[in-house]
C-alpha positions as CSV (number, residue, x, y, z in Angstrom):
1,M,0.0,0.0,0.0
2,E,1.4,3.4,-1.0
3,E,-1.3,5.4,0.7
4,Y,-3.2,4.7,3.9
5,P,-6.7,3.5,2.9
6,R,-9.5,5.8,4.0
7,L,-13.2,5.6,2.8
8,L,-13.7,3.4,-0.2
9,S,-14.6,5.0,-3.5
10,K,-15.5,3.7,-6.9
11,G,-12.6,2.0,-8.5
12,F,-10.7,1.5,-5.2
13,I,-7.6,-0.6,-5.1
14,P,-8.1,-3.6,-2.8
15,F,-5.6,-3.9,0.1
16,D,-4.0,-6.5,2.3
17,P,-5.9,-6.3,5.7
18,V,-3.0,-7.9,7.6
19,E,-0.6,-5.3,6.3
20,L,-3.2,-2.6,7.1
21,A,-3.5,-4.0,10.7
22,R,0.2,-3.6,11.2
23,W,0.2,-0.1,9.7
24,T,-2.7,0.9,11.9
25,E,-1.1,-0.5,15.0
26,Q,1.9,1.8,14.3
27,I,-0.4,4.8,14.4
28,V,-2.7,3.8,17.4
29,S,-0.3,2.2,19.8
30,K,2.6,3.5,21.9
31,G,4.3,1.1,24.3
32,D,1.4,-0.7,26.0
33,A,-0.9,2.2,25.3
34,R,-3.6,2.3,22.7
35,K,-5.7,5.2,21.3
36,Y,-9.4,5.5,22.4
37,T,-11.8,8.3,21.6
38,A,-14.1,7.8,24.6
39,F,-15.2,5.7,27.6
40,Y,-18.9,5.6,28.3
41,C,-21.8,3.4,29.3
42,T,-24.6,2.3,27.0
43,G,-27.7,0.2,27.2
44,V,-26.8,-2.6,24.8
45,Y,-26.0,-6.0,26.3
46,G,-28.3,-5.1,29.2
47,G,-26.0,-2.2,30.2
48,I,-22.2,-2.1,29.5
49,S,-19.2,0.1,30.2
50,T,-17.4,0.7,26.8
51,G,-14.0,1.8,25.6
52,Y,-14.2,3.1,22.0
53,T,-11.1,2.3,20.1
54,V,-9.4,4.1,17.2
55,G,-8.4,2.3,14.0
56,C,-9.4,-0.8,12.0
57,C,-7.9,-3.2,9.3
58,L,-11.1,-3.2,7.1
59,R,-13.0,-0.4,5.3
60,C,-16.5,-1.8,5.4
61,I,-18.9,0.4,3.5
62,F,-21.7,-0.3,6.0
63,C,-19.6,0.5,9.1
64,W,-21.2,2.6,11.8
65,V,-18.0,3.6,13.6
66,D,-17.1,7.3,13.4
67,F,-14.3,8.6,11.2
68,S,-11.6,7.7,13.7
69,R,-11.6,4.5,11.7
70,D,-10.4,6.2,8.6
71,F,-8.2,8.9,10.1
72,P,-6.7,7.3,13.2
73,E,-3.8,9.8,13.3
74,K,-6.3,12.7,13.9
75,H,-8.4,11.1,16.6
76,G,-8.2,9.8,20.2
77,E,-5.8,9.8,23.1
78,F,-3.4,7.1,24.3
79,Y,-4.4,5.1,27.4
80,S,-2.3,2.4,29.0
81,A,-3.8,-1.0,29.7
82,E,-4.0,0.0,33.4
83,Q,-5.7,3.3,32.5
84,T,-8.1,1.5,30.1
85,A,-9.1,-1.1,32.7
86,A,-9.5,1.6,35.4
87,R,-11.8,3.7,33.1
88,L,-13.9,0.7,32.2
89,I,-14.3,-0.4,35.8
90,W,-14.9,3.1,37.2
91,N,-17.8,3.7,34.7
92,A,-19.3,0.3,35.4
93,Q,-19.3,1.0,39.1
94,R,-20.7,4.5,38.6
95,K,-23.5,3.4,36.4
96,R,-24.0,0.0,38.1
97,V,-23.7,-2.1,35.0
98,P,-22.4,-5.7,35.1
99,R,-20.3,-5.8,31.9
100,L,-17.4,-4.2,30.2
101,R,-16.6,-3.9,26.5
102,I,-14.0,-2.8,24.0
103,S,-15.7,-1.7,20.7
104,G,-15.3,1.0,18.0
105,G,-12.7,0.2,15.4
106,E,-11.0,-3.2,15.7
107,P,-10.5,-4.0,19.3
108,T,-8.1,-7.0,18.7
109,L,-5.5,-4.7,17.2
110,C,-2.6,-4.0,19.6
111,K,-2.7,-7.5,21.1
112,D,-0.3,-6.8,24.0
113,H,-2.5,-3.8,25.2
114,L,-5.7,-5.9,25.0
115,L,-4.3,-8.9,26.9
116,A,-2.8,-6.7,29.5
117,A,-6.1,-5.0,30.0
118,L,-7.9,-8.4,30.3
119,D,-5.3,-9.5,32.9
120,L,-6.5,-6.5,35.0
121,V,-10.2,-7.0,34.4
122,Q,-10.3,-10.8,34.8
123,P,-10.3,-10.8,38.7
124,M,-12.9,-8.1,39.0
125,G,-16.0,-10.2,38.4
126,Y,-17.3,-8.4,35.4
127,G,-18.4,-10.0,32.1
128,F,-16.3,-8.7,29.2
129,I,-17.6,-8.4,25.6
130,L,-14.9,-8.3,22.9
131,E,-16.0,-7.4,19.4
132,T,-13.9,-8.3,16.4
133,N,-13.9,-8.7,12.7
134,G,-11.8,-11.8,13.1
135,I,-8.9,-10.7,10.9
136,P,-6.2,-10.4,13.6
137,I,-7.3,-13.6,15.2
138,G,-7.3,-15.5,11.9
139,A,-3.9,-14.1,11.0
140,D,-2.2,-14.9,14.4
141,E,-2.1,-18.7,15.1
142,A,-1.7,-18.1,18.9
143,Y,-4.3,-15.4,19.4
144,A,-7.5,-17.5,19.9
145,A,-5.9,-19.7,22.6
146,E,-4.6,-16.6,24.4
147,L,-8.1,-15.1,24.4
148,A,-9.7,-18.3,25.6
149,R,-7.7,-18.1,28.8
150,Y,-10.0,-15.3,30.0
151,T,-13.1,-16.8,31.5
152,C,-14.7,-13.3,31.8
153,A,-14.6,-12.8,28.0
154,H,-17.3,-13.4,25.4
155,I,-16.1,-12.7,21.9
156,R,-18.4,-11.5,19.1
157,V,-17.0,-12.3,15.7
158,S,-18.6,-10.1,13.0
159,L,-18.6,-11.6,9.5
160,K,-18.7,-9.2,6.6
161,A,-19.2,-11.5,3.7
162,G,-19.7,-15.1,2.6
163,T,-17.6,-15.1,-0.6
164,A,-14.3,-13.6,-1.7
165,E,-16.1,-11.3,-4.1
166,G,-18.5,-10.0,-1.5
167,F,-15.6,-9.5,1.0
168,E,-13.6,-7.5,-1.5
169,A,-16.5,-5.4,-2.7
170,R,-17.8,-4.4,0.8
171,T,-14.6,-4.3,3.0
172,G,-12.0,-3.1,0.5
173,A,-9.7,-5.9,1.4
174,R,-8.4,-8.3,-1.2
175,G,-10.7,-11.3,-1.7
176,E,-8.0,-13.8,-1.0
177,F,-8.2,-12.8,2.7
178,W,-12.0,-13.5,3.0
179,E,-11.5,-16.7,4.9
180,L,-9.4,-15.3,7.8
181,P,-12.5,-14.7,10.0
182,F,-13.6,-18.3,9.4
183,I,-10.1,-19.5,10.4
184,A,-10.5,-17.4,13.5
185,I,-13.8,-19.1,14.2
186,E,-12.1,-22.5,13.8
187,R,-9.4,-21.6,16.2
188,L,-11.8,-20.2,18.8
189,L,-13.7,-23.4,18.7
190,A,-10.6,-25.5,19.1
191,A,-9.5,-23.3,22.0
192,G,-12.8,-23.6,23.8
193,A,-13.4,-19.9,23.7
194,D,-16.8,-18.4,24.7
195,F,-18.0,-16.7,21.5
196,H,-20.7,-16.3,18.9
197,V,-20.9,-15.2,15.3
198,A,-22.7,-12.1,14.0
199,A,-23.0,-11.3,10.2
200,M,-24.0,-8.3,8.1
201,T,-26.6,-10.3,6.1
202,D,-28.8,-7.3,5.3
203,R,-30.3,-8.3,1.9
204,R,-29.7,-4.8,0.5
205,L,-25.9,-5.7,0.8
206,M,-25.6,-9.4,0.8
207,P,-27.4,-11.5,-1.8
208,E,-29.3,-14.5,-0.5
209,A,-27.0,-16.9,-2.4
210,E,-24.0,-15.4,-0.6
211,R,-25.8,-15.7,2.8
212,T,-26.3,-19.4,2.0
213,A,-22.6,-19.8,1.1
214,M,-21.6,-18.1,4.4
215,L,-23.8,-20.4,6.5
216,A,-22.3,-23.4,4.7
217,R,-18.8,-22.2,5.3
218,L,-19.7,-21.8,9.0
219,R,-20.9,-25.4,9.2
220,Q,-17.7,-26.5,7.4
221,A,-15.7,-24.6,10.2
222,G,-17.7,-26.6,12.8
223,Y,-19.9,-23.7,13.9
224,N,-23.5,-24.8,14.4
225,R,-24.6,-22.2,16.9
226,W,-26.8,-19.1,16.7
227,V,-25.8,-16.5,14.1
228,E,-26.7,-12.9,15.0
229,E,-27.9,-11.4,11.7
230,E,-27.2,-7.7,11.4
231,R,-29.1,-4.9,9.6
232,C,-27.4,-1.9,8.1
233,D,-28.6,1.2,10.0
234,A,-28.5,4.8,8.7
235,Y,-25.8,6.3,10.9
236,R,-24.3,9.4,9.4
237,S,-20.9,7.7,8.9
238,T,-22.6,4.7,7.3
239,V,-24.5,6.7,4.8
240,K,-21.4,8.7,3.8
241,R,-19.4,5.5,3.3
242,L,-22.1,3.8,1.2
243,R,-22.5,6.9,-1.0
244,A,-18.7,7.3,-1.4
245,A,-18.5,3.7,-2.6
246,G,-21.4,4.1,-5.0
247,W,-24.0,2.1,-3.1
248,E,-27.6,3.3,-2.8
249,V,-29.0,1.4,0.2
250,F,-30.9,4.3,1.9
């Protein structure tokens, strides 16, 4: 990649998401610290204290995350693992919510930071939701087993496509990498991790034939559990990304 990928536009050049993950980590990490834009509580998952990360390794056209995803150098502040855990726990105590979460861009970037934060959270008795697109876990053979050590953690793996063509068209990443999230799922199953699969199966974006192929690939991976099927919502950032890429969903 000669230039850092931003919003997708018509005629975009597909990129290597593993390379983009490394590039993004160079921007959003410093020592054991990682960039966040905010820490807050929200009502999803029955009430949860959330850290909102900067940076991602995909450029999904339907993404709801703010523009810290596309311009990580311009957004956020660095928080150490200790500061991150403290913020999450303080907000949970203040709002009396039972769960913590890291969300926003791609929370599994900056692995050392994440695992250090989980080390601090694990003894505190909170449930922890980790949201991921699966790319870093699929690319790192050890990552799934390392995450499975944390009994507090439930992982939500969000699939973006069911074919190489759909993956490239809607995430900007080269189609050859489309199976990395499925490899992540296979590794999480093997490690005994607590997780479930979500998928952007909105029919305005994913054809029914591709949805069928995705479900078949999940069965091939050994996953026979619930799939949380997502709908594309009209966030301001989402609408701008769709229009920039030439899609008319709304």
